[in-house]
């Protein structure tokens, strides 16, 4: 048998490693690697152990055959090892302990921990009688040391993750009867952010001067100074929103100009390739912007997303996009999921809300020299949105009724008292109720935000009132108009108050009954009211009518049972209502109670 000894060094430890090879008819390749610790050995330690592994001879098992003398680089057989050298070998193996491997995890030797040192990989080991007999001298030393390490580990403290299993509790699948709710996609989040911004009280305009407070705000923390600081904060917030919108307008328009410039350069330089033409356009822009080409290309990818949003949903979809639009366009997480189609379907709906709630938003387009006129005027609910088409006036949807004087409806935020029926006394007032204390939460009620402590329905009473994110839309099931939610309404949140004319004695038309048995009243929405007049019935509604006492008066409100954005808001008109009608229900629910009427 011939043996060849090769040597080398590792990059990190700069220690020598040796590879011992021989070739026979039974063994293809046998390798012995020096297990040298990456710690500097003592001077007396001049021999390093190595292991002899063979694939055919020992079935992939390991065999220690000796050491390499580091002084003369010669192999020393195992039979010539002294006890001192055996101790050195044991020390070497202990200092190179590593995580346990998954190979042959059984037997007494499976407790040893091995790891790779200096890039050298140890061969797999098994429990073989011949090998154990050959390595008995080394294994005895290693076993004694490993037992000592086990005892020390048992005495040391054990760290363990402890958690309260009672919080949060997982839902029991066998008891959970609610339908599974899918996580909103990136497109859903972006569109929800657009609607949230449209129905927010932000004021978009072009500022031409620096905003200065009217009083000295450095004089203390009095109520007047604090109000001035809040006003200043609100003004600069609106200005920052306007500046952000102006920035996106210019950047989306830049993409259009860039593409037009590329087309001109292509005509002027027909011999250049498309890549060379685009690089020429990039260099022209970088010369003015003072940016690197890489930085500009990264920005172009984001700006191109702005342009795609504008092309699909109009300028309103881009101007009222929330802060998440930057990340949306940077990573393009929602493009290609029917995103453009969804924006095209709500394009006119966005413009209705933008024109009626933010009449001056189109003035921002003057920054790129574009003049646009306002398309929709009046109250936001005077327009009925149609999917994929421009919105139509509310009165036009009732032309089929052929009313003598046409359809006329006035939108009001508070109920109007019929003085001819009740005089000046409001029938909704309950004398037995303290007007300053809530019957539900027992907290103080006040129309002033600073003094109000009742938070039962703060979106309607005693809090900041923003436009309700709902719109009228044309249904496709024959119910004419309906109310669609543009944002989520969590369960228990008030959607709106049922407003109209407070009267009595009306028969033959739809009215809302209120009050008590001894003192009743009706809320009639034939000529005045709000969007609640157009809420349709459903045998499986997602909202409900509820009575609430605010400041000693009974109020009828629409409370959500869990309404998702884009779904129709429905209530149950009650069995008493349907018993007086000779109509069929068009809710389309499987549990419909009035689908077939005789």
XYZ file of C-alpha atoms in Angstrom:
598
model
C 0.000 0.000 0.000
C 1.347 3.389 -0.979
C 0.526 6.537 0.930
C 0.823 10.149 -0.152
C 1.016 12.963 2.378
C -0.234 16.375 1.266
C -0.274 19.494 3.364
C -2.085 22.866 3.244
C -3.142 25.806 5.363
C -6.545 27.272 6.257
C -7.512 30.900 5.664
C -8.786 31.823 9.136
C -6.598 29.836 11.575
C -3.387 29.551 9.489
C -2.930 26.016 10.838
C -1.669 23.116 8.746
C -3.974 20.390 7.626
C -2.840 17.052 6.177
C -4.577 14.788 3.736
C -3.498 11.139 3.702
C -4.500 9.157 0.637
C -4.035 5.619 -0.544
C -5.662 3.542 -3.240
C -6.351 -0.199 -3.160
C -8.789 -2.541 -4.774
C -11.035 -2.480 -1.697
C -10.803 1.212 -0.772
C -11.340 3.955 -3.300
C -10.348 7.019 -1.301
C -9.347 7.144 2.343
C -8.838 10.563 3.923
C -7.340 11.435 7.269
C -7.682 15.080 8.342
C -5.790 16.725 11.167
C -8.153 17.804 13.931
C -6.141 20.810 15.027
C -7.687 23.222 17.489
C -7.856 26.842 16.454
C -6.323 27.755 19.819
C -2.536 27.941 19.970
C -1.251 24.603 21.461
C 1.471 24.373 24.099
C 5.020 23.870 22.936
C 5.116 20.354 24.333
C 2.193 19.468 22.096
C 3.886 18.575 18.830
C 1.512 15.936 17.534
C -1.978 16.389 16.179
C -4.474 13.491 15.939
C -6.062 12.608 12.659
C -8.766 10.187 11.724
C -8.660 7.526 9.051
C -11.971 6.932 7.230
C -12.685 4.464 4.492
C -15.829 4.113 2.411
C -15.529 0.492 1.302
C -13.277 -1.023 3.963
C -15.225 0.281 6.999
C -18.574 1.197 5.465
C -18.118 4.929 5.933
C -16.895 4.527 9.539
C -13.992 6.321 11.222
C -10.738 4.864 12.529
C -8.031 6.695 14.426
C -4.639 5.435 13.174
C -2.219 7.870 14.760
C -0.920 11.396 14.830
C 1.019 13.721 12.603
C 4.277 14.915 14.082
C 4.207 18.679 13.492
C 8.004 18.932 13.709
C 8.946 16.528 10.958
C 5.486 16.144 9.354
C 5.559 12.362 9.652
C 2.844 9.914 10.568
C 3.108 8.310 14.019
C 1.055 5.038 14.318
C -1.422 4.607 17.125
C 0.644 1.826 18.719
C 3.479 4.275 19.413
C 1.267 6.754 21.245
C 2.204 7.445 24.850
C -0.365 8.080 27.588
C 0.572 11.757 27.552
C -0.138 11.940 23.854
C -3.499 10.208 24.403
C -4.388 12.870 26.953
C -3.471 15.532 24.408
C -5.756 13.866 21.872
C -8.597 13.819 24.389
C -8.026 17.482 25.188
C -8.073 18.319 21.495
C -11.362 16.539 20.953
C -12.969 18.169 23.999
C -12.009 21.683 22.897
C -13.555 21.075 19.488
C -16.958 19.952 20.732
C -19.787 20.764 18.343
C -23.542 20.302 18.008
C -24.729 16.755 17.657
C -25.222 15.453 14.167
C -28.223 13.543 12.896
C -26.119 10.687 11.598
C -26.255 7.500 13.677
C -27.727 9.127 16.779
C -27.624 5.966 18.880
C -25.169 4.116 21.043
C -22.820 5.420 23.688
C -20.802 7.500 21.200
C -23.846 9.485 20.081
C -23.467 11.668 23.197
C -20.201 13.142 21.877
C -20.461 16.565 20.339
C -18.365 17.260 17.285
C -17.955 20.360 15.203
C -16.014 21.523 12.212
C -12.818 23.394 12.979
C -10.898 25.410 10.416
C -13.133 24.172 7.620
C -12.351 20.473 8.276
C -15.379 18.170 8.373
C -15.364 15.083 10.561
C -16.415 11.805 9.010
C -19.602 10.110 10.298
C -19.163 7.680 13.167
C -21.073 4.537 14.152
C -20.913 1.887 16.811
C -18.650 -0.779 15.263
C -16.937 -3.476 17.317
C -13.647 -3.347 15.461
C -13.457 0.421 15.486
C -14.430 0.698 19.141
C -11.783 -1.847 19.988
C -9.174 0.108 18.083
C -10.255 3.423 19.629
C -10.793 2.149 23.152
C -7.879 4.180 24.466
C -9.229 7.418 23.026
C -12.903 6.748 23.713
C -12.272 6.027 27.352
C -10.772 9.448 27.805
C -13.538 11.181 25.864
C -16.317 9.377 27.731
C -14.999 10.424 31.104
C -14.813 14.052 30.017
C -18.282 14.023 28.486
C -19.770 12.661 31.708
C -18.165 15.512 33.576
C -19.627 18.021 31.168
C -23.083 16.459 31.575
C -22.926 16.790 35.346
C -21.930 20.452 35.064
C -24.786 21.142 32.650
C -27.320 19.577 35.021
C -26.131 21.771 37.882
C -26.377 24.986 35.815
C -29.648 26.901 35.440
C -31.790 26.154 32.392
C -33.363 29.048 30.492
C -36.825 28.369 29.122
C -39.463 30.494 27.406
C -42.542 30.870 29.614
C -45.799 32.317 28.275
C -49.296 32.748 29.580
C -51.256 30.215 27.575
C -54.507 31.934 28.452
C -53.665 35.118 26.556
C -54.288 35.436 23.739
C -56.608 32.489 23.374
C -56.919 30.854 20.016
C -60.345 30.445 18.557
C -61.781 26.985 18.885
C -62.519 25.822 15.320
C -65.374 23.638 16.544
C -67.076 26.570 18.318
C -66.192 29.366 15.911
C -69.173 29.789 13.586
C -68.046 33.019 11.935
C -67.005 32.969 8.308
C -63.255 33.115 7.660
C -61.949 36.590 6.916
C -59.240 37.004 4.311
C -56.383 39.403 4.886
C -56.635 42.532 2.729
C -54.295 42.636 -0.239
C -51.959 45.486 -1.055
C -54.504 46.758 -3.563
C -57.231 46.732 -0.908
C -55.023 48.688 1.470
C -54.144 51.297 -1.145
C -57.756 51.834 -2.224
C -58.853 51.991 1.412
C -56.195 54.632 2.024
C -57.449 56.652 -0.937
C -61.035 56.612 0.341
C -59.875 57.424 3.868
C -57.985 60.461 2.605
C -60.892 61.603 0.421
C -63.298 61.570 3.373
C -60.772 63.191 5.729
C -60.989 66.891 6.664
C -57.650 67.702 5.012
C -57.656 70.864 2.897
C -55.580 70.727 -0.268
C -54.475 74.022 -1.791
C -51.413 75.846 -3.069
C -49.625 77.930 -0.464
C -47.646 80.917 -1.687
C -46.278 82.232 1.594
C -44.997 81.053 4.935
C -47.691 80.572 7.559
C -47.139 82.634 10.685
C -49.122 82.365 13.940
C -51.349 85.282 14.882
C -49.977 85.580 18.420
C -46.697 85.002 20.190
C -46.559 81.264 20.869
C -43.443 81.554 23.048
C -45.234 83.230 25.928
C -46.394 80.144 27.820
C -48.856 77.287 27.696
C -52.140 79.114 28.171
C -55.271 77.904 26.458
C -55.068 80.609 23.828
C -51.439 79.810 23.009
C -52.166 76.091 22.869
C -55.054 76.664 20.471
C -52.771 78.796 18.301
C -50.156 76.032 18.220
C -52.823 73.482 17.272
C -54.023 75.753 14.486
C -50.471 76.184 13.243
C -49.925 72.418 13.323
C -53.112 71.857 11.317
C -52.129 74.426 8.707
C -48.709 72.919 8.164
C -50.186 69.431 8.091
C -52.517 70.505 5.303
C -49.600 72.179 3.566
C -47.463 69.050 3.801
C -50.293 66.970 2.353
C -50.651 69.457 -0.475
C -46.902 69.478 -1.073
C -46.835 65.694 -1.188
C -49.694 65.698 -3.692
C -47.911 68.313 -5.821
C -44.758 66.214 -5.758
C -46.546 63.120 -7.044
C -48.323 65.155 -9.729
C -45.024 66.487 -11.051
C -43.333 63.091 -10.877
C -46.158 61.346 -12.734
C -46.078 64.087 -15.361
C -42.283 63.707 -15.609
C -42.774 60.136 -16.834
C -44.994 61.405 -19.645
C -42.403 64.018 -20.629
C -39.598 61.463 -20.424
C -41.384 59.058 -22.752
C -42.106 61.912 -25.157
C -38.448 62.971 -25.074
C -37.338 59.409 -25.809
C -39.623 59.351 -28.846
C -38.061 62.589 -30.134
C -34.520 61.306 -29.591
C -35.388 58.125 -31.445
C -36.456 60.168 -34.472
C -33.360 62.354 -34.297
C -30.985 59.387 -33.917
C -32.372 56.506 -35.967
C -29.034 54.667 -35.931
C -28.905 54.286 -32.158
C -30.418 51.383 -30.269
C -33.335 51.732 -27.884
C -31.017 51.335 -24.894
C -28.684 54.049 -26.131
C -31.624 56.378 -26.699
C -32.874 55.866 -23.143
C -29.420 56.366 -21.695
C -29.157 59.611 -23.628
C -32.429 60.786 -22.111
C -31.276 59.757 -18.623
C -28.051 61.739 -18.994
C -29.990 64.827 -20.016
C -32.133 64.533 -16.890
C -29.189 63.764 -14.577
C -27.353 66.848 -15.823
C -30.186 69.030 -14.501
C -31.251 66.991 -11.474
C -27.644 66.440 -10.377
C -28.416 62.808 -9.580
C -26.612 59.618 -10.422
C -28.088 57.479 -13.156
C -28.733 54.639 -10.716
C -30.627 56.927 -8.342
C -32.722 58.318 -11.163
C -33.562 54.848 -12.471
C -34.761 53.826 -9.019
C -36.957 56.899 -8.811
C -38.297 56.350 -12.308
C -39.625 52.946 -11.240
C -41.620 54.597 -8.445
C -42.772 57.509 -10.582
C -43.945 55.109 -13.249
C -46.205 53.535 -10.635
C -47.681 56.966 -9.902
C -48.454 57.410 -13.577
C -50.136 54.004 -13.801
C -52.355 54.895 -10.847
C -53.246 58.209 -12.475
C -53.996 56.604 -15.837
C -56.348 54.042 -14.299
C -58.076 55.994 -11.526
C -57.601 59.589 -12.625
C -55.758 62.368 -10.858
C -58.006 62.022 -7.800
C -56.754 58.504 -7.099
C -53.150 59.730 -7.060
C -53.650 63.027 -5.234
C -55.640 61.432 -2.418
C -53.434 58.353 -2.161
C -52.172 57.781 1.361
C -48.554 57.594 2.457
C -48.460 53.893 1.582
C -48.512 54.662 -2.146
C -44.725 55.132 -2.124
C -44.104 51.615 -0.831
C -46.850 50.284 -3.077
C -45.131 51.660 -6.173
C -41.599 50.909 -5.003
C -42.150 47.195 -4.482
C -45.095 46.914 -6.923
C -46.823 44.556 -4.541
C -50.324 45.071 -5.930
C -49.831 45.727 -9.622
C -51.154 42.988 -11.855
C -53.877 41.777 -9.461
C -56.678 43.463 -11.381
C -55.531 46.718 -9.837
C -56.087 48.900 -12.908
C -59.539 47.424 -13.464
C -60.611 48.177 -9.908
C -59.400 51.750 -10.166
C -61.252 52.271 -13.431
C -64.472 51.047 -11.822
C -64.288 53.572 -8.968
C -62.827 56.464 -10.966
C -66.070 58.448 -11.212
C -66.921 57.640 -7.580
C -63.601 59.111 -6.466
C -64.197 62.263 -8.462
C -67.697 62.667 -6.979
C -66.328 62.520 -3.442
C -63.331 64.707 -4.286
C -65.367 67.412 -6.063
C -68.078 67.619 -3.408
C -65.840 67.362 -0.331
C -62.689 69.100 -1.639
C -63.859 71.551 -4.315
C -60.373 73.046 -4.858
C -58.414 69.853 -5.354
C -58.199 70.313 -9.125
C -56.283 73.572 -8.609
C -53.233 71.483 -7.753
C -52.981 70.454 -11.400
C -52.027 74.011 -12.315
C -48.477 73.154 -11.279
C -48.117 71.252 -14.569
C -50.141 73.784 -16.540
C -53.296 71.659 -16.652
C -56.683 73.310 -16.198
C -59.621 71.142 -15.143
C -63.116 72.241 -14.251
C -65.184 70.844 -11.440
C -67.494 68.083 -12.630
C -69.761 67.462 -9.628
C -71.412 70.114 -7.463
C -73.666 70.086 -4.440
C -74.034 67.533 -1.675
C -71.982 64.313 -1.926
C -75.166 62.222 -1.824
C -76.919 64.134 -4.582
C -75.053 61.918 -7.049
C -75.562 58.217 -7.689
C -72.428 56.354 -8.691
C -72.520 53.766 -11.451
C -69.782 51.171 -11.852
C -67.517 52.031 -14.760
C -69.579 55.061 -15.834
C -69.939 58.704 -14.770
C -72.209 59.396 -11.832
C -75.772 60.570 -12.468
C -77.939 63.038 -10.500
C -80.126 61.513 -7.821
C -83.309 62.969 -9.286
C -82.731 61.227 -12.623
C -82.961 57.804 -10.978
C -86.629 58.442 -10.060
C -87.868 59.629 -13.427
C -89.635 56.309 -13.930
C -92.020 57.218 -11.091
C -93.366 60.151 -13.139
C -93.956 62.332 -10.091
C -96.041 65.480 -10.777
C -93.381 67.871 -9.472
C -90.424 65.584 -9.978
C -88.203 64.168 -7.260
C -86.999 66.694 -4.687
C -84.998 65.781 -1.610
C -83.114 67.998 0.834
C -80.176 66.595 2.784
C -80.063 67.567 6.452
C -77.770 66.600 9.326
C -80.293 67.095 12.152
C -83.958 66.225 12.413
C -86.473 68.995 11.736
C -89.429 69.388 14.098
C -92.909 69.714 12.603
C -94.215 72.647 14.629
C -97.697 72.172 13.193
C -97.892 68.768 14.853
C -95.944 69.293 18.108
C -95.470 73.025 18.471
C -92.135 73.873 20.037
C -91.934 70.804 22.278
C -89.706 68.033 20.937
C -91.459 64.647 21.387
C -88.092 62.895 21.491
C -87.214 64.435 24.859
C -87.688 62.169 27.869
C -88.188 64.184 31.091
C -87.197 61.274 33.325
C -83.673 61.143 31.864
C -80.846 63.327 33.105
C -79.623 65.181 29.981
C -76.074 65.322 31.312
C -75.559 61.598 32.042
C -75.433 58.733 29.542
C -77.756 55.834 30.293
C -75.264 53.322 28.889
C -71.833 54.315 30.197
C -73.006 56.649 33.010
C -70.531 59.290 31.835
C -71.103 62.976 31.270
C -72.615 64.030 27.949
C -71.895 67.382 26.370
C -71.992 68.842 22.881
C -68.621 70.453 23.594
C -65.760 68.091 22.829
C -63.639 69.351 25.735
C -66.382 68.610 28.281
C -67.873 65.419 26.854
C -66.858 62.122 28.478
C -69.357 59.800 26.782
C -67.716 57.776 24.034
C -70.573 55.432 23.139
C -71.017 56.854 19.634
C -68.420 59.595 19.487
C -68.470 59.696 15.679
C -71.992 61.149 15.889
C -72.319 62.768 19.301
C -69.833 64.666 21.426
C -66.845 64.193 19.137
C -65.284 65.295 15.890
C -67.691 64.646 13.029
C -66.143 63.880 9.673
C -67.964 63.086 6.430
C -69.384 59.584 6.553
C -67.474 57.400 4.042
C -70.569 56.195 2.181
C -71.997 56.862 -1.267
C -75.232 56.236 -3.109
C -74.899 53.693 -5.893
C -77.160 52.156 -8.498
C -77.952 48.537 -7.708
C -78.165 45.833 -10.352
C -80.825 43.717 -8.611
C -83.808 45.978 -9.275
C -83.690 47.825 -5.943
C -82.825 51.111 -7.686
C -80.469 52.994 -5.337
C -78.531 51.757 -2.338
C -75.806 52.830 0.078
C -72.282 51.483 -0.331
C -69.565 51.666 2.323
C -66.256 53.131 1.202
C -64.453 52.212 4.430
C -64.768 49.489 7.017
C -67.281 49.959 9.829
C -66.380 47.755 12.756
C -69.065 46.020 14.725
C -70.806 48.425 17.121
C -69.742 51.591 15.280
C -72.470 54.101 14.462
C -72.803 54.696 10.721
C -75.285 57.552 10.826
C -78.388 58.971 12.460
C -81.805 58.445 10.915
C -82.806 62.047 10.251
C -85.954 63.513 8.739
C -89.101 65.393 9.650
C -90.383 64.760 13.193
C -94.147 64.532 12.738
C -97.199 62.306 13.393
C -100.358 61.027 11.755
C -98.856 60.064 8.384
C -100.264 56.904 6.786
C -99.661 54.994 3.591
C -95.964 55.893 3.239
C -92.725 54.694 4.786
C -92.027 56.248 8.185
C -89.878 55.382 11.195
C -91.799 54.979 14.435
C -90.270 56.312 17.637
C -91.136 57.279 21.179
C -93.220 55.332 23.683
C -96.740 53.946 23.675
C -98.088 57.012 25.387
C -96.123 59.492 23.303
C -95.223 58.407 19.770
C -93.771 60.268 16.848
C -92.767 59.540 13.263
C -89.601 60.303 11.310
C -90.640 60.995 7.725
C -87.939 61.062 5.022
C -90.111 61.778 2.015
C -88.720 65.253 1.330
C -85.756 65.644 3.675
C -83.270 63.470 5.476
C -79.857 61.948 4.870
C -78.327 58.877 3.237
C -80.117 56.534 5.662
C -83.260 57.075 3.598
C -81.673 54.979 0.807
C -80.535 52.009 2.928
C -82.161 48.866 1.546
C -83.670 45.935 3.395
C -81.990 42.563 3.735
C -83.096 39.428 5.511
C -79.457 39.040 6.536
C -78.464 42.641 7.295
C -75.036 43.929 8.234
C -76.471 46.865 10.221
C -79.397 47.579 12.486
C -81.509 50.434 13.828
C -80.867 51.243 17.462
C -82.189 53.782 19.947
C -79.753 55.967 21.821
C -80.410 58.817 24.230
C -78.217 61.850 23.774
C -78.688 64.886 25.967
C -82.085 63.605 27.109
C -83.443 63.064 23.581
C -84.141 59.799 21.820
C -82.067 59.305 18.679
C -82.471 56.534 16.116
C -79.111 55.534 14.672
C -77.795 52.924 12.255
C -75.198 50.721 13.969
C -72.853 48.407 12.103
C -72.759 44.682 12.659
C -69.497 44.531 10.747
C -69.537 46.263 7.358
C -66.590 45.851 5.007
C -65.500 48.441 2.483
C -67.185 48.028 -0.888
C -70.263 46.236 0.465
C -73.826 47.522 0.555
C -75.173 48.704 3.903
C -78.443 46.940 4.717
C -80.908 46.747 7.616
C -83.943 44.631 8.462
C -87.174 46.566 7.929
C -88.974 44.153 10.342
C -91.832 41.738 9.723
C -94.412 44.386 10.618
C -93.228 46.494 7.695
C -93.474 43.676 5.157
C -96.880 42.499 6.314
C -98.366 45.798 5.157
C -96.812 45.581 1.661
C -97.750 43.544 -1.366
C -94.186 43.256 -2.638
C -91.482 40.626 -2.823
C -88.051 40.946 -1.241
C -85.072 41.350 -3.576
C -82.292 40.940 -1.020
C -81.163 37.694 -2.670
C -80.128 36.053 0.589
C -80.607 32.274 0.999
C -82.516 32.956 4.222
C -84.881 35.461 2.578
C -88.247 35.500 4.373
C -90.252 37.357 1.742
C -88.961 35.957 -1.533
C -92.382 34.613 -2.493
C -95.479 36.581 -1.535
C -99.075 35.719 -2.353
